[in-house]
mmCIF file of C-alpha atoms in Angstrom:
data_model
loop_
_atom_site.group_PDB
_atom_site.id
_atom_site.type_symbol
_atom_site.label_atom_id
_atom_site.label_comp_id
_atom_site.label_asym_id
_atom_site.label_seq_id
_atom_site.Cartn_x
_atom_site.Cartn_y
_atom_site.Cartn_z
ATOM 1 C CA MET A 1 62.139 116.868 125.511
ATOM 2 C CA ASP A 2 65.277 114.799 124.991
ATOM 3 C CA ASN A 3 63.737 112.975 122.033
ATOM 4 C CA PHE A 4 62.919 116.145 120.138
ATOM 5 C CA LEU A 5 65.129 117.624 117.443
ATOM 6 C CA GLU A 6 64.624 121.365 117.433
ATOM 7 C CA PRO A 7 65.861 123.184 114.331
ATOM 8 C CA CYS A 8 65.629 126.947 114.458
ATOM 9 C CA ILE A 9 62.269 127.358 112.748
ATOM 10 C CA SER A 10 60.595 130.380 114.252
ATOM 11 C CA GLY A 11 59.669 133.892 113.383
ATOM 12 C CA ASP A 12 56.759 136.171 112.653
ATOM 13 C CA PHE A 13 54.702 133.885 110.463
ATOM 14 C CA THR A 14 51.561 135.315 108.932
ATOM 15 C CA GLN A 15 48.712 133.082 107.887
ATOM 16 C CA TYR A 16 46.557 133.705 104.859
ATOM 17 C CA SER A 17 43.780 131.916 103.051
ATOM 18 C CA ARG A 18 42.989 131.387 99.396
ATOM 19 C CA THR A 19 39.395 130.661 98.497
ATOM 20 C CA SER A 20 37.588 130.554 95.161
ATOM 21 C CA GLY A 21 38.675 133.747 93.480
ATOM 22 C CA VAL A 22 39.661 135.389 96.772
ATOM 23 C CA ALA A 23 43.250 135.769 97.929
ATOM 24 C CA GLY A 24 44.915 137.278 100.970
ATOM 25 C CA VAL A 25 42.139 136.672 103.520
ATOM 26 C CA ARG A 26 43.681 136.607 106.986
ATOM 27 C CA LEU A 27 42.521 133.619 109.009
ATOM 28 C CA GLY A 28 44.054 134.255 112.396
ATOM 29 C CA PRO A 29 47.112 133.355 114.486
ATOM 30 C CA PRO A 30 50.048 131.546 112.861
ATOM 31 C CA LEU A 31 50.280 127.774 112.720
ATOM 32 C CA PHE A 32 54.062 127.608 113.090
ATOM 33 C CA PRO A 33 55.309 129.880 115.892
ATOM 34 C CA THR A 34 57.838 127.109 116.639
ATOM 35 C CA ALA A 35 58.181 123.674 115.095
ATOM 36 C CA PRO A 36 60.345 121.194 117.055
ATOM 37 C CA LEU A 37 60.671 118.003 115.044
ATOM 38 C CA THR A 38 60.208 114.580 116.601
ATOM 39 C CA PRO A 39 61.900 111.388 115.382
ATOM 40 C CA LEU A 40 58.613 109.663 114.511
ATOM 41 C CA GLY A 41 57.406 111.869 111.727
ATOM 42 C CA SER A 42 55.540 114.579 113.615
ATOM 43 C CA PHE A 43 56.313 118.000 114.965
ATOM 44 C CA SER A 44 54.657 119.971 117.714
ATOM 45 C CA VAL A 45 53.329 123.458 117.283
ATOM 46 C CA PRO A 46 52.832 124.780 120.824
ATOM 47 C CA GLY A 47 50.458 127.698 120.984
ATOM 48 C CA ALA A 48 49.366 127.367 117.367
ATOM 49 C CA GLN A 49 45.749 128.146 116.657
ATOM 50 C CA GLY A 50 43.470 128.656 113.712
ATOM 51 C CA SER A 51 40.310 127.474 112.071
ATOM 52 C CA LEU A 52 41.342 126.900 108.488
ATOM 53 C CA THR A 53 38.929 124.606 106.698
ATOM 54 C CA LEU A 54 38.866 123.488 103.130
ATOM 55 C CA GLY A 55 37.635 120.277 101.688
ATOM 56 C CA HIS A 56 37.553 119.086 98.140
ATOM 57 C CA ASP A 57 34.578 116.712 98.208
ATOM 58 C CA ALA A 58 33.350 118.376 101.411
ATOM 59 C CA PRO A 59 29.998 120.189 101.455
ATOM 60 C CA ARG A 60 30.249 123.672 99.986
ATOM 61 C CA HIS A 61 29.619 125.391 103.325
ATOM 62 C CA HIS A 62 32.786 123.732 104.694
ATOM 63 C CA ARG A 63 35.072 125.203 102.033
ATOM 64 C CA ARG A 64 36.845 128.223 103.475
ATOM 65 C CA GLY A 65 40.328 128.269 102.080
ATOM 66 C CA ALA A 66 43.831 126.868 101.821
ATOM 67 C CA PRO A 67 46.355 128.795 103.911
ATOM 68 C CA ALA A 68 49.808 129.946 102.964
ATOM 69 C CA PHE A 69 52.447 130.535 105.625
ATOM 70 C CA VAL A 70 54.929 133.343 105.076
ATOM 71 C CA ASN A 71 57.914 134.078 107.287
ATOM 72 C CA ARG A 72 58.525 137.803 107.159
ATOM 73 C CA ALA A 73 61.341 137.766 109.706
ATOM 74 C CA ALA A 74 63.589 134.807 109.014
ATOM 75 C CA GLY A 75 64.631 135.744 105.503
ATOM 76 C CA PRO A 76 64.421 133.670 102.330
ATOM 77 C CA PRO A 77 64.037 129.884 102.434
ATOM 78 C CA PRO A 78 67.069 127.629 101.998
ATOM 79 C CA GLU A 79 68.393 127.105 98.509
ATOM 80 C CA ASP A 80 66.816 124.223 96.631
ATOM 81 C CA PRO A 81 69.288 121.300 96.835
ATOM 82 C CA ARG A 82 67.732 119.696 93.761
ATOM 83 C CA PRO A 83 67.842 122.333 91.002
ATOM 84 C CA SER A 84 67.570 119.610 88.366
ATOM 85 C CA GLU A 85 63.985 118.980 89.492
ATOM 86 C CA ARG A 86 62.851 122.452 88.553
ATOM 87 C CA PRO A 87 61.031 122.839 85.212
ATOM 88 C CA GLU A 88 63.341 123.953 82.455
ATOM 89 C CA ALA A 89 63.024 127.541 81.315
ATOM 90 C CA GLY A 90 60.401 127.819 78.640
ATOM 91 C CA GLY A 91 59.126 124.309 79.302
ATOM 92 C CA ALA A 92 55.476 123.499 79.775
ATOM 93 C CA ALA A 93 54.363 123.835 83.392
ATOM 94 C CA GLU A 94 53.167 120.659 85.069
ATOM 95 C CA GLU A 95 49.680 120.527 86.571
ATOM 96 C CA ASP A 96 49.584 121.673 90.191
ATOM 97 C CA ASP A 97 45.972 121.799 91.339
ATOM 98 C CA PRO A 98 45.775 119.257 94.174
ATOM 99 C CA LYS A 99 42.524 117.478 94.880
ATOM 100 C CA VAL A 100 41.930 114.919 97.618
ATOM 101 C CA HIS A 101 39.354 112.132 97.661
ATOM 102 C CA LEU A 102 38.521 110.426 100.963
ATOM 103 C CA GLU A 103 38.710 106.633 100.888
ATOM 104 C CA ALA A 104 36.041 104.486 102.609
ATOM 105 C CA ARG A 105 33.782 107.501 102.656
ATOM 106 C CA GLU A 106 30.613 105.489 103.100
ATOM 107 C CA LEU A 107 32.070 103.809 106.200
ATOM 108 C CA TRP A 108 32.985 107.190 107.638
ATOM 109 C CA ARG A 109 29.397 108.330 107.013
ATOM 110 C CA GLN A 110 28.006 105.335 108.890
ATOM 111 C CA PHE A 111 30.057 106.299 111.946
ATOM 112 C CA HIS A 112 29.307 110.009 111.536
ATOM 113 C CA LYS A 113 25.554 109.293 111.595
ATOM 114 C CA TYR A 114 25.804 108.203 115.252
ATOM 115 C CA GLY A 115 28.672 110.472 116.300
ATOM 116 C CA THR A 116 32.098 108.945 115.669
ATOM 117 C CA GLU A 117 34.144 108.141 118.775
ATOM 118 C CA MET A 118 37.898 107.585 118.874
ATOM 119 C CA VAL A 119 39.523 106.033 121.927
ATOM 120 C CA ILE A 120 42.566 107.845 123.323
ATOM 121 C CA THR A 121 44.994 106.147 125.734
ATOM 122 C CA LYS A 122 48.214 106.968 127.551
ATOM 123 C CA SER A 123 50.150 104.621 125.267
ATOM 124 C CA GLY A 124 48.489 105.887 122.068
ATOM 125 C CA ARG A 125 45.674 104.392 119.976
ATOM 126 C CA ARG A 126 45.251 104.334 116.203
ATOM 127 C CA MET A 127 42.151 105.775 114.583
ATOM 128 C CA PHE A 128 39.412 103.601 113.146
ATOM 129 C CA PRO A 129 38.336 104.174 110.498
ATOM 130 C CA PRO A 130 41.878 105.173 109.520
ATOM 131 C CA PHE A 131 42.321 108.316 107.457
ATOM 132 C CA ARG A 132 43.123 107.237 103.886
ATOM 133 C CA ALA A 133 42.937 109.380 100.760
ATOM 134 C CA ARG A 134 43.822 109.591 97.072
ATOM 135 C CA CYS A 135 45.514 112.660 95.647
ATOM 136 C CA THR A 136 45.186 113.969 92.094
ATOM 137 C CA GLY A 137 46.300 117.086 90.261
ATOM 138 C CA LEU A 138 49.863 117.146 91.610
ATOM 139 C CA ASP A 139 52.904 118.153 89.575
ATOM 140 C CA ARG A 140 54.388 114.733 88.824
ATOM 141 C CA ARG A 141 57.998 115.943 88.985
ATOM 142 C CA ALA A 142 57.746 118.207 92.036
ATOM 143 C CA ARG A 143 58.190 116.933 95.572
ATOM 144 C CA TYR A 144 55.501 117.230 98.219
ATOM 145 C CA ILE A 145 55.246 116.789 101.962
ATOM 146 C CA LEU A 146 51.934 115.390 103.225
ATOM 147 C CA LEU A 147 50.798 116.058 106.779
ATOM 148 C CA MET A 148 47.828 115.670 109.083
ATOM 149 C CA ASP A 149 46.726 117.415 112.231
ATOM 150 C CA VAL A 150 43.670 117.133 114.464
ATOM 151 C CA VAL A 151 42.112 120.377 115.710
ATOM 152 C CA ALA A 152 39.268 121.221 118.060
ATOM 153 C CA ALA A 153 35.955 121.384 116.185
ATOM 154 C CA ASP A 154 34.473 123.820 118.716
ATOM 155 C CA ASP A 155 35.035 125.191 122.227
ATOM 156 C CA CYS A 156 32.740 122.754 124.049
ATOM 157 C CA ARG A 157 33.064 119.757 126.297
ATOM 158 C CA TYR A 158 30.551 116.935 125.740
ATOM 159 C CA LYS A 159 28.802 114.154 127.626
ATOM 160 C CA PHE A 160 26.800 111.162 126.393
ATOM 161 C CA HIS A 161 23.364 111.340 128.017
ATOM 162 C CA ASN A 162 20.069 109.653 127.131
ATOM 163 C CA CYS A 163 21.681 107.942 124.131
ATOM 164 C CA ARG A 164 22.963 111.133 122.554
ATOM 165 C CA TRP A 165 25.857 113.550 122.751
ATOM 166 C CA MET A 166 25.173 116.906 124.345
ATOM 167 C CA VAL A 167 27.213 119.935 125.388
ATOM 168 C CA ALA A 168 28.372 119.689 129.007
ATOM 169 C CA GLY A 169 30.274 122.951 129.357
ATOM 170 C CA LYS A 170 33.214 124.927 128.075
ATOM 171 C CA ALA A 171 36.203 123.090 126.608
ATOM 172 C CA ASP A 172 39.254 122.307 128.712
ATOM 173 C CA PRO A 173 42.512 124.122 127.870
ATOM 174 C CA GLU A 174 43.890 122.878 124.568
ATOM 175 C CA MET A 175 46.645 120.291 124.470
ATOM 176 C CA PRO A 176 49.959 121.037 122.685
ATOM 177 C CA LYS A 177 49.453 121.208 118.922
ATOM 178 C CA ARG A 178 51.204 118.596 116.802
ATOM 179 C CA MET A 179 51.242 117.748 113.136
ATOM 180 C CA TYR A 180 51.975 114.265 111.810
ATOM 181 C CA ILE A 181 54.197 114.101 108.733
ATOM 182 C CA HIS A 182 53.573 111.111 106.492
ATOM 183 C CA PRO A 183 56.735 108.957 106.739
ATOM 184 C CA ASP A 184 57.115 108.816 102.926
ATOM 185 C CA SER A 185 57.569 112.596 102.769
ATOM 186 C CA PRO A 186 58.961 114.206 100.750
ATOM 187 C CA ALA A 187 58.023 112.292 97.590
ATOM 188 C CA THR A 188 57.198 113.243 94.026
ATOM 189 C CA GLY A 189 53.673 113.991 92.900
ATOM 190 C CA GLU A 190 53.834 110.913 90.704
ATOM 191 C CA GLN A 191 54.634 108.719 93.720
ATOM 192 C CA TRP A 192 51.833 110.181 95.840
ATOM 193 C CA MET A 193 49.248 109.830 93.058
ATOM 194 C CA SER A 194 50.175 106.209 92.352
ATOM 195 C CA LYS A 195 48.829 104.912 95.690
ATOM 196 C CA VAL A 196 46.362 105.477 98.488
ATOM 197 C CA VAL A 197 47.917 107.782 101.092
ATOM 198 C CA ASN A 198 47.446 106.010 104.411
ATOM 199 C CA PHE A 199 47.734 107.705 107.811
ATOM 200 C CA ASN A 200 47.011 104.518 109.761
ATOM 201 C CA LYS A 201 50.116 104.994 111.937
ATOM 202 C CA LEU A 202 48.869 108.260 113.430
ATOM 203 C CA LYS A 203 48.115 107.654 117.116
ATOM 204 C CA LEU A 204 45.924 109.545 119.575
ATOM 205 C CA THR A 205 46.829 109.982 123.235
ATOM 206 C CA ASN A 206 45.739 111.879 126.341
ATOM 207 C CA ASN A 207 49.274 111.875 127.751
ATOM 208 C CA ILE A 208 50.371 115.508 127.843
ATOM 209 C CA SER A 209 53.959 114.354 128.529
ATOM 210 C CA ASP A 210 54.058 112.129 125.426
ATOM 211 C CA LYS A 211 57.489 112.020 123.776
ATOM 212 C CA HIS A 212 56.567 109.731 120.853
ATOM 213 C CA GLY A 213 55.061 112.372 118.595
ATOM 214 C CA PHE A 214 51.468 111.184 119.122
ATOM 215 C CA THR A 215 48.530 113.575 118.717
ATOM 216 C CA ILE A 216 47.481 114.779 122.191
ATOM 217 C CA LEU A 217 43.737 115.276 122.756
ATOM 218 C CA ASN A 218 41.282 115.940 125.566
ATOM 219 C CA SER A 219 38.691 113.278 126.318
ATOM 220 C CA MET A 220 35.010 114.182 125.692
ATOM 221 C CA HIS A 221 35.935 116.923 123.206
ATOM 222 C CA LYS A 222 35.072 117.071 119.505
ATOM 223 C CA TYR A 223 37.853 117.129 116.896
ATOM 224 C CA GLN A 224 38.303 117.559 113.152
ATOM 225 C CA PRO A 225 41.193 115.891 111.261
ATOM 226 C CA ARG A 226 42.807 118.036 108.556
ATOM 227 C CA PHE A 227 44.944 116.917 105.613
ATOM 228 C CA HIS A 228 47.674 119.198 104.236
ATOM 229 C CA ILE A 229 49.659 119.089 100.980
ATOM 230 C CA VAL A 230 52.864 121.137 100.882
ATOM 231 C CA LYS A 231 54.950 121.587 97.755
ATOM 232 C CA ALA A 232 58.432 121.369 99.277
ATOM 233 C CA ASN A 233 61.383 118.981 99.106
ATOM 234 C CA ASP A 234 62.663 119.557 102.647
ATOM 235 C CA ILE A 235 60.823 119.551 105.979
ATOM 236 C CA LEU A 236 62.819 122.616 107.029
ATOM 237 C CA LYS A 237 61.033 124.561 104.292
ATOM 238 C CA LEU A 238 57.567 123.990 105.766
ATOM 239 C CA PRO A 239 57.280 127.438 107.413
ATOM 240 C CA TYR A 240 58.063 129.112 104.072
ATOM 241 C CA SER A 241 55.688 126.995 102.029
ATOM 242 C CA THR A 242 52.099 127.206 100.863
ATOM 243 C CA PHE A 243 49.770 124.731 102.560
ATOM 244 C CA LYS A 244 46.792 123.417 100.631
ATOM 245 C CA SER A 245 44.485 121.998 103.257
ATOM 246 C CA PHE A 246 41.499 119.680 103.072
ATOM 247 C CA LEU A 247 38.915 118.516 105.557
ATOM 248 C CA PHE A 248 35.991 116.148 105.347
ATOM 249 C CA SER A 249 33.097 116.692 107.711
ATOM 250 C CA GLU A 250 32.493 112.918 107.908
ATOM 251 C CA THR A 251 35.791 112.453 109.754
ATOM 252 C CA GLU A 252 34.844 114.607 112.756
ATOM 253 C CA PHE A 253 34.916 112.648 116.023
ATOM 254 C CA ILE A 254 34.703 112.861 119.810
ATOM 255 C CA ALA A 255 37.708 111.633 121.795
ATOM 256 C CA VAL A 256 36.818 109.180 124.572
ATOM 257 C CA THR A 257 38.623 106.858 126.982
ATOM 258 C CA ALA A 258 35.850 104.250 126.579
ATOM 259 C CA TYR A 259 33.142 103.939 123.943
ATOM 260 C CA GLN A 260 29.875 105.545 125.026
ATOM 261 C CA ASN A 261 27.457 104.705 122.221
ATOM 262 C CA ASP A 262 26.626 101.011 121.738
ATOM 263 C CA LYS A 263 25.998 101.627 118.036
ATOM 264 C CA ILE A 264 29.542 102.931 117.588
ATOM 265 C CA THR A 265 30.896 99.928 119.497
ATOM 266 C CA GLN A 266 29.032 97.587 117.174
ATOM 267 C CA LEU A 267 30.261 99.394 114.055
ATOM 268 C CA LYS A 268 33.830 99.052 115.323
ATOM 269 C CA ILE A 269 33.305 95.330 115.970
ATOM 270 C CA ASP A 270 31.751 94.760 112.548
ATOM 271 C CA ASN A 271 34.346 96.673 110.532
ATOM 272 C CA ASN A 272 37.638 96.749 112.426
ATOM 273 C CA PRO A 273 39.724 93.603 111.785
ATOM 274 C CA PHE A 274 41.644 94.310 115.010
ATOM 275 C CA ALA A 275 38.515 94.264 117.185
ATOM 276 C CA LYS A 276 38.903 90.515 117.821
ATOM 277 C CA GLY A 277 38.829 91.017 121.585
ATOM 278 C CA PHE A 278 35.391 92.584 121.361
ATOM 279 C CA ARG A 279 33.998 89.803 119.165
ATOM 280 C CA ASP A 280 35.408 86.827 121.070
ATOM 281 C CA THR A 281 34.760 87.814 124.670
ATOM 282 C CA GLY A 282 32.743 90.991 124.740
ATOM 283 C CA ASN A 283 35.148 92.240 127.406
ATOM 284 C CA GLY A 284 36.887 94.867 125.331
ATOM 285 C CA ARG A 285 34.649 97.612 126.626
ATOM 286 C CA ARG A 286 35.426 99.414 129.829
ATOM 287 C CA GLU A 287 32.841 100.978 132.103
ATOM 288 C CA LYS A 288 31.382 104.243 130.848
ATOM 289 C CA ARG A 289 32.660 107.344 132.544
#
């Protein structure tokens, strides 16, 4: 744990959800019981749980709410160090109704059709397709922190049998929870909306002792990436802030140590510019487990 910076962010956090016209719906255990920061733009949330799901652009049955996190024990949040950024009294309020649009959605759907697989390694592996999105509806003058996490989609373990994925038993114990903070955070709404937000540096690993801030997953388990927008100008304010969270069902995947489905392998070869080893030699695939 030598590489972790651990500010005193803890307390009795209570998690709520806001859905269409409904407020104050309790979702479950808190997301931030403790939040030790890592130097590479992520922080771990050991013991955190929850099943918050909301997705602008996601099918209606996936929209369940955007959680707010309230610390009832640690007192008020730190004073805002940038009072000049607050709207002037009596001034017109800026728009603040975030919406997120998934980039390369059709590519994600092609993978999802066969059951997307993401390779996890001890040294960390980037996702492909990478998670990229466009944000709209942000207050242009306010600052936001953008984050991602990857949570278990269910409580099952899977196996690839007879050319399809099937349940093979109960899930293994969950790995430590971590959230990846986009390295440009915090930035103004105007800055976020002017570009595609790219999480291509997020890495997946199966190394439970990882000290690089990578997302730790279990092989042969199904996961759902989640995208969070937090209106805050300091990472230390995250536990006091309202999270607006988005998921896209197309981005669900199964973590593997070697690709199982030949159709997924071929899609990776055809679309991933870094799959040169597969194309040139055909030796990039390890034996199925």
